[in-house]
Tab-separated table of C-alpha atoms in Angstrom:
chain	number	residue	atom	x	y	z
L	1	MET	CA	-0.135	0.183	0.047
L	2	ASN	CA	2.833	2.364	0.661
L	3	ASP	CA	4.693	1.772	-2.670
L	4	ILE	CA	1.237	2.606	-4.203
L	5	LEU	CA	0.971	5.895	-2.543
L	6	TRP	CA	4.452	6.774	-3.002
L	7	ASN	CA	4.115	5.772	-6.915
L	8	PHE	CA	1.283	8.160	-7.129
L	9	ALA	CA	2.639	11.011	-4.958
L	10	SER	CA	5.686	10.751	-7.428
L	11	PHE	CA	3.256	10.612	-10.559
L	12	VAL	CA	1.491	13.577	-9.478
L	13	ILE	CA	4.506	15.789	-8.695
L	14	ALA	CA	6.145	14.671	-11.941
L	15	LEU	CA	3.308	15.541	-13.908
L	16	GLY	CA	2.378	18.358	-12.218
L	17	ILE	CA	5.898	20.001	-12.867
L	18	LEU	CA	5.564	18.635	-16.495
L	19	VAL	CA	2.498	20.099	-17.105
L	20	ALA	CA	3.366	23.232	-15.714
L	21	VAL	CA	6.141	23.863	-17.830
L	22	HIS	CA	4.530	22.993	-21.024
L	23	GLU	CA	1.314	25.425	-19.993
L	24	PHE	CA	3.833	27.881	-18.940
L	25	GLY	CA	5.671	27.911	-22.563
L	26	HIS	CA	2.032	28.568	-24.156
L	27	PHE	CA	0.946	31.053	-21.215
L	28	TRP	CA	4.650	32.928	-21.600
L	29	VAL	CA	4.504	33.202	-25.233
L	30	ALA	CA	0.949	34.345	-25.472
L	31	ARG	CA	1.904	36.908	-23.179
L	32	ARG	CA	4.528	38.349	-24.893
L	33	CYS	CA	2.381	38.323	-28.131
L	34	GLY	CA	-0.276	40.611	-26.520
L	35	VAL	CA	-2.969	37.784	-25.955
L	36	LYS	CA	-5.205	38.429	-22.888
L	37	VAL	CA	-4.956	35.010	-20.603
L	38	GLU	CA	-7.781	34.439	-18.660
L	39	LYS	CA	-6.964	31.295	-17.097
L	40	PHE	CA	-3.956	29.166	-16.320
L	41	SER	CA	-4.455	25.766	-14.667
L	42	ILE	CA	-2.548	22.827	-13.628
L	43	GLY	CA	-5.183	19.673	-13.913
L	44	PHE	CA	-8.975	19.490	-14.853
L	45	GLY	CA	-12.140	19.645	-12.994
L	46	LYS	CA	-13.017	21.536	-9.863
L	47	SER	CA	-10.444	23.975	-8.461
L	48	ILE	CA	-8.776	23.196	-5.276
L	49	TRP	CA	-6.745	26.256	-5.272
L	50	GLN	CA	-7.011	29.457	-7.343
L	51	ARG	CA	-6.118	33.295	-7.137
L	52	THR	CA	-6.396	35.874	-9.641
L	53	GLY	CA	-3.059	37.659	-10.311
L	54	LYS	CA	-2.457	41.453	-10.641
L	55	ASP	CA	-2.520	40.756	-14.148
L	56	GLY	CA	-6.159	39.381	-14.603
L	57	THR	CA	-5.357	35.930	-14.990
L	58	GLU	CA	-6.980	33.561	-12.741
L	59	TYR	CA	-4.217	30.704	-11.451
L	60	SER	CA	-6.001	27.444	-10.436
L	61	ILE	CA	-4.811	24.198	-9.298
L	62	SER	CA	-7.668	21.308	-10.018
L	63	MET	CA	-8.250	18.015	-8.809
L	64	ILE	CA	-7.700	15.717	-11.812
L	65	PRO	CA	-3.943	15.984	-11.901
L	66	LEU	CA	-3.826	14.707	-15.744
L	67	GLY	CA	-3.279	17.781	-17.445
L	68	GLY	CA	-3.764	21.281	-17.726
L	69	TYR	CA	-4.521	24.317	-20.101
L	70	VAL	CA	-3.983	28.067	-20.714
L	71	LYS	CA	-7.429	29.691	-21.498
L	72	MET	CA	-6.993	32.664	-23.749
L	73	LEU	CA	-9.338	35.299	-24.932
L	74	ASP	CA	-10.538	33.913	-28.173
L	75	GLY	CA	-13.383	35.097	-30.576
L	76	ARG	CA	-14.114	31.685	-31.798
L	77	VAL	CA	-15.026	30.690	-28.513
L	78	ASP	CA	-16.855	33.698	-26.820
L	79	ASP	CA	-17.941	37.103	-27.964
L	80	VAL	CA	-15.330	39.345	-27.678
L	81	PRO	CA	-15.956	43.418	-27.192
L	82	ALA	CA	-14.641	45.520	-29.949
L	83	GLN	CA	-12.004	47.326	-27.411
L	84	GLN	CA	-10.724	43.696	-26.690
L	85	GLN	CA	-10.231	42.358	-29.862
L	86	GLN	CA	-6.800	43.187	-30.170
L	87	PHE	CA	-5.775	41.153	-27.239
L	88	ALA	CA	-7.641	38.055	-28.818
L	89	PHE	CA	-5.529	34.973	-29.716
L	90	ASP	CA	-7.697	34.497	-33.096
L	91	LYS	CA	-7.082	37.923	-34.319
L	92	LYS	CA	-3.066	37.756	-34.067
L	93	PRO	CA	-0.793	37.319	-37.146
L	94	LEU	CA	-0.284	33.262	-38.522
L	95	TRP	CA	3.184	33.713	-36.857
L	96	GLN	CA	2.253	34.562	-33.212
L	97	ARG	CA	-0.757	31.951	-33.308
L	98	THR	CA	2.190	29.397	-34.516
L	99	SER	CA	4.793	30.663	-31.943
L	100	ILE	CA	2.231	30.247	-28.982
L	101	VAL	CA	1.136	27.010	-30.016
L	102	ALA	CA	4.656	25.745	-30.458
L	103	ALA	CA	6.013	27.167	-27.436
L	104	GLY	CA	4.652	24.161	-24.813
L	105	PRO	CA	6.333	21.423	-26.606
L	106	MET	CA	9.597	23.766	-27.107
L	107	PHE	CA	9.531	24.468	-23.222
L	108	ASN	CA	9.589	20.664	-22.660
L	109	PHE	CA	12.646	20.349	-24.669
L	110	ILE	CA	14.200	23.307	-22.846
L	111	PHE	CA	13.379	21.847	-19.420
L	112	ALA	CA	14.873	18.421	-20.698
L	113	ILE	CA	18.141	20.345	-21.292
L	114	VAL	CA	18.081	21.743	-17.793
L	115	ALA	CA	17.096	18.789	-16.010
L	116	TYR	CA	20.141	16.842	-17.849
L	117	TRP	CA	22.531	19.866	-17.154
L	118	LEU	CA	21.662	19.654	-13.433
L	119	VAL	CA	22.150	15.667	-13.748
L	120	PHE	CA	25.488	16.179	-15.339
L	121	LEU	CA	26.428	19.029	-12.990
L	122	ILE	CA	25.758	16.928	-9.628
L	123	GLY	CA	26.985	13.761	-11.168
L	124	VAL	CA	25.781	10.207	-11.354
L	125	PRO	CA	27.395	6.884	-10.711
L	126	ALA	CA	28.293	5.078	-13.893
L	127	VAL	CA	30.097	1.724	-14.992
L	128	LYS	CA	31.830	1.296	-18.210
L	129	PRO	CA	29.980	-1.008	-20.447
L	130	VAL	CA	31.929	-4.043	-20.366
L	131	VAL	CA	30.523	-7.214	-21.348
L	132	GLY	CA	30.387	-9.977	-19.236
L	133	GLN	CA	28.645	-13.279	-20.305
L	134	VAL	CA	27.822	-13.963	-23.500
L	135	THR	CA	25.093	-16.868	-24.457
L	136	PRO	CA	26.652	-19.588	-26.787
L	137	SER	CA	24.740	-19.727	-30.252
L	138	SER	CA	23.104	-15.966	-29.595
L	139	ILE	CA	22.788	-13.048	-32.088
L	140	ALA	CA	25.770	-11.343	-30.009
L	141	ALA	CA	27.798	-14.528	-29.952
L	142	GLU	CA	27.425	-15.144	-34.066
L	143	ALA	CA	28.665	-11.345	-34.527
L	144	GLY	CA	31.761	-12.181	-32.489
L	145	LEU	CA	31.056	-10.335	-28.937
L	146	GLU	CA	33.268	-12.038	-26.363
L	147	PRO	CA	33.402	-11.426	-22.336
L	148	GLY	CA	35.735	-8.676	-21.482
L	149	MET	CA	35.113	-6.375	-24.528
L	150	GLU	CA	33.879	-2.495	-23.953
L	151	LEU	CA	31.160	-1.254	-26.269
L	152	LYS	CA	32.450	2.090	-27.312
L	153	ALA	CA	29.844	3.054	-29.693
L	154	ILE	CA	26.683	1.411	-31.293
L	155	SER	CA	25.510	2.401	-34.555
L	156	GLY	CA	28.246	5.152	-34.567
L	157	VAL	CA	26.862	6.746	-31.283
L	158	LYS	CA	29.493	6.790	-28.233
L	159	THR	CA	28.159	4.555	-25.389
L	160	ALA	CA	30.042	5.997	-22.245
L	161	ASP	CA	27.910	3.582	-19.837
L	162	TRP	CA	25.343	1.037	-19.971
L	163	GLU	CA	22.408	3.570	-19.848
L	164	SER	CA	23.481	4.818	-23.333
L	165	VAL	CA	24.091	0.933	-24.409
L	166	GLN	CA	20.329	0.461	-23.546
L	167	MET	CA	18.857	3.706	-25.263
L	168	ARG	CA	20.855	2.759	-28.547
L	169	LEU	CA	19.747	-0.644	-28.447
L	170	ILE	CA	16.014	0.090	-28.072
L	171	SER	CA	16.308	2.794	-30.975
L	172	HIS	CA	17.115	-0.524	-33.185
L	173	ILE	CA	13.984	-2.189	-32.609
L	174	GLY	CA	12.177	-2.996	-35.996
L	175	ASP	CA	15.675	-2.467	-37.740
L	176	ARG	CA	17.475	-5.554	-39.532
L	177	GLN	CA	20.745	-4.972	-38.199
L	178	LEU	CA	23.279	-2.454	-35.937
L	179	THR	CA	26.819	-2.174	-35.714
L	180	MET	CA	28.796	-1.997	-32.315
L	181	THR	CA	32.339	-0.460	-31.647
L	182	VAL	CA	34.387	-2.459	-29.420
L	183	ALA	CA	37.484	-2.680	-27.484
L	184	PRO	CA	38.817	-6.348	-26.625
L	185	ALA	CA	39.802	-6.515	-23.312
L	186	GLU	CA	43.852	-7.512	-24.345
L	187	GLY	CA	44.049	-4.875	-26.934
L	188	ILE	CA	43.708	-1.641	-25.314
L	189	GLY	CA	43.074	1.036	-28.351
L	190	LEU	CA	42.537	-1.694	-30.686
L	191	GLU	CA	38.807	-0.914	-31.626
L	192	GLN	CA	36.993	-3.276	-33.945
L	193	THR	CA	33.335	-3.036	-35.393
L	194	LYS	CA	31.082	-5.888	-34.899
L	195	THR	CA	27.772	-6.206	-36.905
L	196	LEU	CA	24.797	-7.983	-35.429
L	197	SER	CA	22.009	-9.216	-37.711
L	198	LEU	CA	18.454	-8.184	-36.145
L	199	GLU	CA	16.463	-10.404	-38.445
L	200	ASN	CA	15.545	-12.918	-35.470
L	201	TRP	CA	16.081	-10.763	-32.753
L	202	ASN	CA	12.661	-11.310	-30.611
L	203	PHE	CA	12.794	-8.851	-27.867
L	204	ASP	CA	9.870	-8.337	-25.054
L	205	PRO	CA	10.922	-5.353	-22.580
L	206	GLU	CA	8.356	-6.690	-20.010
L	207	LYS	CA	10.593	-10.094	-19.601
L	208	GLU	CA	14.440	-9.294	-20.326
L	209	SER	CA	16.301	-6.312	-21.581
L	210	ALA	CA	17.783	-5.588	-25.131
L	211	MET	CA	21.207	-6.838	-24.127
L	212	GLY	CA	19.798	-10.254	-22.913
L	213	ALA	CA	17.277	-10.593	-25.862
L	214	LEU	CA	20.740	-10.053	-27.996
L	215	GLY	CA	22.537	-12.500	-25.768
L	216	PHE	CA	25.044	-10.387	-23.462
L	217	VAL	CA	24.964	-9.223	-20.162
L	218	PRO	CA	26.722	-6.559	-18.306
L	219	TYR	CA	30.004	-7.569	-16.525
L	220	THR	CA	29.969	-7.755	-12.914
L	221	PRO	CA	32.141	-8.462	-9.970
L	222	GLU	CA	32.562	-12.212	-8.933
L	223	ILE	CA	29.214	-13.223	-6.677
L	224	VAL	CA	30.280	-15.484	-4.064
L	225	PRO	CA	27.737	-17.878	-2.590
L	226	THR	CA	28.704	-17.120	0.992
L	227	LEU	CA	25.646	-15.462	2.510
L	228	THR	CA	25.945	-11.781	3.768
L	229	ASN	CA	22.540	-11.302	4.542
L	230	VAL	CA	19.499	-13.538	5.998
L	231	SER	CA	16.343	-11.490	6.307
L	232	GLU	CA	14.621	-11.777	9.593
L	233	GLY	CA	11.422	-13.821	9.356
L	234	GLY	CA	12.276	-14.759	5.726
L	235	ALA	CA	12.381	-18.349	4.074
L	236	GLY	CA	16.119	-18.316	4.730
L	237	SER	CA	15.918	-17.303	8.240
L	238	LYS	CA	13.138	-19.923	8.928
L	239	ALA	CA	15.310	-22.934	7.185
L	240	GLY	CA	18.074	-22.244	9.647
L	241	LEU	CA	20.272	-20.096	7.285
L	242	GLN	CA	22.812	-17.869	8.824
L	243	ILE	CA	25.284	-15.010	7.710
L	244	GLY	CA	28.364	-16.631	6.709
L	245	ASP	CA	27.069	-19.848	5.320
L	246	THR	CA	28.589	-21.272	1.913
L	247	LEU	CA	25.910	-22.848	-0.398
L	248	VAL	CA	27.672	-25.718	-1.622
L	249	ALA	CA	24.623	-27.635	-3.657
L	250	ILE	CA	20.922	-27.828	-4.442
L	251	GLU	CA	19.198	-30.965	-4.667
L	252	GLY	CA	22.457	-32.783	-4.977
L	253	LYS	CA	23.793	-30.653	-7.722
L	254	ALA	CA	26.933	-28.564	-7.280
L	255	ILE	CA	26.827	-24.486	-7.100
L	256	GLU	CA	28.736	-23.122	-9.888
L	257	GLN	CA	27.490	-19.813	-9.906
L	258	TRP	CA	25.145	-17.799	-7.571
L	259	ASN	CA	22.733	-17.731	-10.466
L	260	ASP	CA	22.504	-21.187	-10.028
L	261	VAL	CA	20.776	-20.222	-6.178
L	262	VAL	CA	18.456	-17.562	-7.968
L	263	THR	CA	17.030	-19.814	-10.417
L	264	ALA	CA	16.188	-22.926	-7.940
L	265	ILE	CA	14.653	-20.488	-5.547
L	266	GLN	CA	12.723	-18.718	-8.198
L	267	ASN	CA	11.466	-21.891	-9.751
L	268	SER	CA	10.373	-23.116	-6.651
L	269	PRO	CA	8.039	-21.041	-4.853
L	270	ASN	CA	6.216	-23.058	-1.899
L	271	ALA	CA	8.400	-25.986	-2.891
L	272	PRO	CA	11.302	-27.559	-0.869
L	273	LEU	CA	14.547	-27.439	-2.049
L	274	ASN	CA	17.321	-29.816	-0.276
L	275	MET	CA	20.540	-27.711	0.009
L	276	THR	CA	23.915	-28.188	1.279
L	277	VAL	CA	25.616	-25.860	3.499
L	278	GLU	CA	29.556	-25.323	4.497
L	279	ARG	CA	29.472	-24.012	8.261
L	280	SER	CA	32.545	-23.538	10.215
L	281	GLY	CA	34.213	-26.292	8.092
L	282	GLN	CA	31.391	-28.826	8.000
L	283	ASN	CA	28.565	-29.567	5.738
L	284	LEU	CA	25.171	-29.209	6.802
L	285	GLU	CA	21.720	-30.418	5.147
L	286	ILE	CA	19.213	-27.704	5.220
L	287	ARG	CA	15.580	-27.596	3.950
L	288	LEU	CA	14.525	-24.477	2.279
L	289	ILE	CA	10.927	-23.811	1.513
L	290	PRO	CA	10.981	-20.397	-0.848
L	291	GLU	CA	7.995	-18.046	0.111
L	292	SER	CA	6.232	-17.003	-3.009
L	293	ARG	CA	5.540	-13.445	-4.797
L	294	ASP	CA	3.326	-12.451	-7.444
L	295	VAL	CA	5.428	-10.735	-10.297
L	296	GLY	CA	2.760	-9.916	-12.645
L	297	GLN	CA	0.828	-11.444	-15.637
L	298	GLY	CA	-0.262	-14.205	-13.603
L	299	ASN	CA	3.304	-15.385	-12.792
L	300	VAL	CA	4.567	-16.450	-9.443
L	301	GLN	CA	8.368	-16.471	-8.134
L	302	GLY	CA	10.023	-17.769	-5.083
L	303	PHE	CA	12.064	-16.079	-2.756
L	304	ALA	CA	14.513	-16.718	0.476
L	305	GLY	CA	15.499	-13.409	1.470
L	306	ILE	CA	18.914	-14.235	1.590
L	307	ALA	CA	22.026	-12.042	0.018
L	308	PRO	CA	25.295	-13.129	-1.218
L	309	GLN	CA	29.186	-11.670	-0.946
L	310	VAL	CA	29.516	-9.425	-3.864
L	311	SER	CA	33.379	-8.584	-4.650
L	312	GLU	CA	34.844	-5.352	-5.357
L	313	TRP	CA	34.511	-3.413	-8.822
L	314	PRO	CA	37.656	-2.987	-10.254
L	315	ASP	CA	38.729	0.923	-9.994
L	316	ASN	CA	38.904	1.723	-13.854
L	317	TYR	CA	35.591	0.136	-14.301
L	318	ARG	CA	33.416	2.661	-12.296
L	319	PHE	CA	33.643	6.232	-12.593
L	320	GLU	CA	31.489	9.587	-11.747
L	321	LEU	CA	29.587	11.079	-14.659
L	322	GLN	CA	30.172	14.604	-13.820
L	323	PHE	CA	30.979	17.519	-15.848
L	324	GLY	CA	31.566	21.609	-15.038
L	325	VAL	CA	29.189	24.197	-15.134
L	326	ILE	CA	29.958	24.926	-19.133
L	327	GLU	CA	30.707	21.624	-20.399
L	328	SER	CA	27.395	19.900	-18.598
L	329	ILE	CA	25.404	22.308	-21.364
L	330	GLY	CA	26.720	20.790	-24.316
L	331	LYS	CA	26.312	17.296	-22.607
L	332	ALA	CA	22.881	17.924	-21.699
L	333	PHE	CA	22.103	19.572	-25.247
L	334	ASP	CA	23.153	16.194	-26.588
L	335	LYS	CA	21.397	13.977	-24.358
L	336	THR	CA	18.225	15.754	-25.220
L	337	VAL	CA	19.172	15.537	-28.764
L	338	GLN	CA	19.531	11.586	-28.336
L	339	VAL	CA	16.420	10.953	-26.391
L	340	VAL	CA	14.142	13.077	-28.867
L	341	GLY	CA	15.818	10.970	-31.949
L	342	LEU	CA	15.052	7.774	-29.693
L	343	THR	CA	11.215	9.058	-29.262
L	344	ALA	CA	10.825	10.029	-32.541
L	345	GLY	CA	12.222	7.045	-34.151
L	346	MET	CA	10.070	4.847	-32.074
L	347	LEU	CA	6.780	6.802	-32.782
L	348	LYS	CA	7.320	6.756	-36.527
L	349	LYS	CA	8.081	2.466	-36.093
L	350	LEU	CA	4.828	2.109	-33.939
L	351	VAL	CA	3.077	4.082	-37.039
L	352	VAL	CA	4.546	1.658	-39.617
L	353	GLY	CA	4.108	-1.260	-37.496
L	354	ASP	CA	7.781	-2.039	-36.440
L	355	VAL	CA	6.932	-1.936	-32.903
L	356	GLY	CA	3.666	-3.240	-31.779
L	357	LEU	CA	0.850	-1.325	-29.805
L	358	ASN	CA	1.472	-3.481	-26.806
L	359	ASN	CA	5.036	-1.599	-25.946
L	360	LEU	CA	2.466	1.451	-25.484
L	361	SER	CA	2.772	2.448	-21.595
L	362	GLY	CA	0.304	4.693	-19.693
L	363	PRO	CA	-0.173	6.483	-16.348
L	364	ILE	CA	0.589	3.197	-14.151
L	365	SER	CA	3.816	2.394	-15.715
L	366	ILE	CA	5.009	6.262	-15.291
L	367	ALA	CA	3.954	6.158	-11.877
L	368	LYS	CA	6.069	3.397	-11.063
L	369	GLY	CA	8.744	4.978	-12.816
L	370	ALA	CA	8.287	8.232	-11.210
L	371	GLY	CA	7.941	6.341	-7.901
L	372	ALA	CA	11.265	4.048	-8.425
L	373	THR	CA	13.559	7.021	-9.709
L	374	ALA	CA	12.383	8.936	-6.665
L	375	ASP	CA	13.527	6.383	-4.679
L	376	TYR	CA	17.205	6.126	-6.061
L	377	GLY	CA	17.638	9.991	-5.110
L	378	LEU	CA	17.336	13.585	-7.123
L	379	VAL	CA	19.476	13.082	-9.861
L	380	TYR	CA	17.621	10.174	-10.937
L	381	PHE	CA	14.381	11.619	-10.763
L	382	LEU	CA	15.523	14.281	-12.909
L	383	GLY	CA	16.809	12.081	-15.485
L	384	PHE	CA	13.371	10.633	-15.221
L	385	LEU	CA	11.648	14.090	-15.676
L	386	ALA	CA	13.813	14.752	-18.923
L	387	LEU	CA	13.136	11.728	-20.236
L	388	ILE	CA	9.249	12.243	-19.699
L	389	SER	CA	9.320	15.625	-20.690
L	390	VAL	CA	10.924	14.647	-24.181
L	391	ASN	CA	8.028	12.150	-24.621
L	392	LEU	CA	5.596	14.841	-23.832
L	393	GLY	CA	6.947	17.593	-26.047
L	394	ILE	CA	7.327	15.039	-28.868
L	395	ILE	CA	4.096	13.775	-28.865
L	396	ASN	CA	2.236	16.949	-28.700
L	397	LEU	CA	3.887	17.707	-31.738
L	398	VAL	CA	2.120	14.817	-33.757
L	399	PRO	CA	-0.296	16.354	-36.305
L	400	LEU	CA	-3.487	15.029	-34.880
L	401	PRO	CA	-6.199	17.265	-34.184
L	402	MET	CA	-6.523	18.324	-30.219
L	403	LEU	CA	-2.438	18.278	-29.913
L	404	ASP	CA	-0.528	21.000	-30.617
L	405	GLY	CA	0.694	19.477	-33.441
L	406	GLY	CA	-2.549	19.326	-35.127
L	407	HIS	CA	-3.047	23.335	-34.452
L	408	LEU	CA	0.332	23.744	-36.228
L	409	LEU	CA	-0.643	21.444	-39.305
L	410	PHE	CA	-3.797	23.728	-39.660
L	411	TYR	CA	-1.814	26.790	-39.349
L	412	ALA	CA	0.887	25.104	-42.076
L	413	ILE	CA	-2.302	24.997	-44.512
L	414	GLU	CA	-3.245	28.118	-43.680
L	415	ALA	CA	-0.089	29.380	-44.738
L	416	ILE	CA	-0.115	27.870	-48.164
L	417	ILE	CA	-3.756	28.669	-49.254
L	418	ARG	CA	-3.484	32.243	-47.593
L	419	ARG	CA	-6.825	31.877	-45.187
L	420	PRO	CA	-7.563	29.960	-42.228
L	421	VAL	CA	-8.832	26.099	-42.524
L	422	PRO	CA	-12.551	26.149	-42.643
L	423	GLU	CA	-14.160	25.926	-38.962
L	424	LYS	CA	-15.967	22.784	-39.782
L	425	VAL	CA	-13.285	21.308	-41.330
L	426	GLN	CA	-11.406	21.640	-38.297
L	427	GLU	CA	-14.163	20.417	-36.164
L	428	ILE	CA	-14.315	17.231	-38.278
L	429	GLY	CA	-10.361	16.633	-37.371
L	430	PHE	CA	-10.670	17.466	-33.917
L	431	ARG	CA	-13.329	14.425	-33.491
L	432	ILE	CA	-11.485	12.204	-35.740
L	433	GLY	CA	-8.194	13.221	-33.806
L	434	GLY	CA	-10.088	12.579	-30.242
L	435	VAL	CA	-11.024	8.971	-31.408
L	436	ILE	CA	-7.415	8.448	-32.145
L	437	ILE	CA	-6.145	9.822	-29.317
L	438	PHE	CA	-8.653	8.516	-26.776
L	439	SER	CA	-8.062	4.821	-28.328
L	440	LEU	CA	-4.371	5.120	-27.803
L	441	MET	CA	-4.781	5.960	-24.261
L	442	ALA	CA	-7.172	2.977	-23.609
L	443	ILE	CA	-4.790	0.907	-24.910
L	444	ALA	CA	-2.060	2.157	-22.885
L	445	ILE	CA	-3.634	1.842	-19.859
L	446	PHE	CA	-4.846	-1.940	-21.002
L	447	ASN	CA	-1.141	-2.450	-21.196
L	448	ASP	CA	-0.536	-0.907	-17.651
L	449	PHE	CA	-3.023	-3.297	-16.232
L	450	THR	CA	-1.753	-6.407	-17.971
L	451	ARG	CA	1.851	-5.803	-16.625
L	452	LEU	CA	0.500	-5.414	-12.616
């Protein structure tokens, strides 16, 4: 219950910030163009807080935190007195109306740059993208990827850390191939290019990472099956496991790596496992019954509340992704451009069918992401806000009526035909756009529920 409340609170804060930024873009440019703004609202429905500023604008926070709006004086909506005509949105020149509408998405992109600038200024721990294990006969193995190789770039874009790698891999969903620039472990400075065929790449983001689907995982320090933590009251504690115990075998099969333990426990919810444990130089037989937990989509996994000993990371593998005040600006701009390219590319693939509608995410997934990143700390929450802000900006530029992009499309047509698009045509467009948007929202929310 606490997790749900935390996710919801983080979601409301995140969405409130991003909506405020988006609507402030419209508001700020409208005021600069001499348009009278009657109301600035964060959220929809009944107001829970409001006040009227000296500028005559009513500022409001409303009950439903799923958007916001800026209400401007507009002769198409209300009767505007003759003396107020000069302040009406619809009476402004085409370039000013276009600027006002485009300002919302543009402010989302500017916010993303500022957020990433703060991320790079504060600094975030990162790990060099060094390959750990490669699955035999996988796409990565067939391309010649080997353990110990460092991923320097993917399809020409540099990848300093695993987040960059993941983003670049996801951008290739639906493509036929990608290239990796790698530095072999034994050949410092001797970079090679590997080509990975994606013809048989079956990637389900709900089940595994893009890397796992290609057949490789990041390097991690050696994990020794000696317990460093046994949760009080957990299945391990009830079975008699203690800190310092070394797990030797499960069901008579020797443990070669910690993943053997994880797999056995996860595959045995509420089912007994016979374990051989070394304690103070003696082997003991222990019967462990893993507890069960729901991991979504009707799947249940076992867990025991135990943790192993993890070796230290090599000093040259870990680093702080941090830059100075000026350098952070360039890094933030580059990062925003990358995210814009990734989002726009995925949207295009969604339209042409290279990416299925089952990949759409709705407010529940966003709430989970907001809660998770807020848990990790400010810098991660800022990165999440930047990512969602870019997505919000891109989506609003889609040329569908009801979105900013739809209005911009009508203005582009107006610029060509030298007169406004007839209101009846716009009304039909708004209805069609509304059906499409609400249908996509329904699919996204349905996807969210199937992932619970």
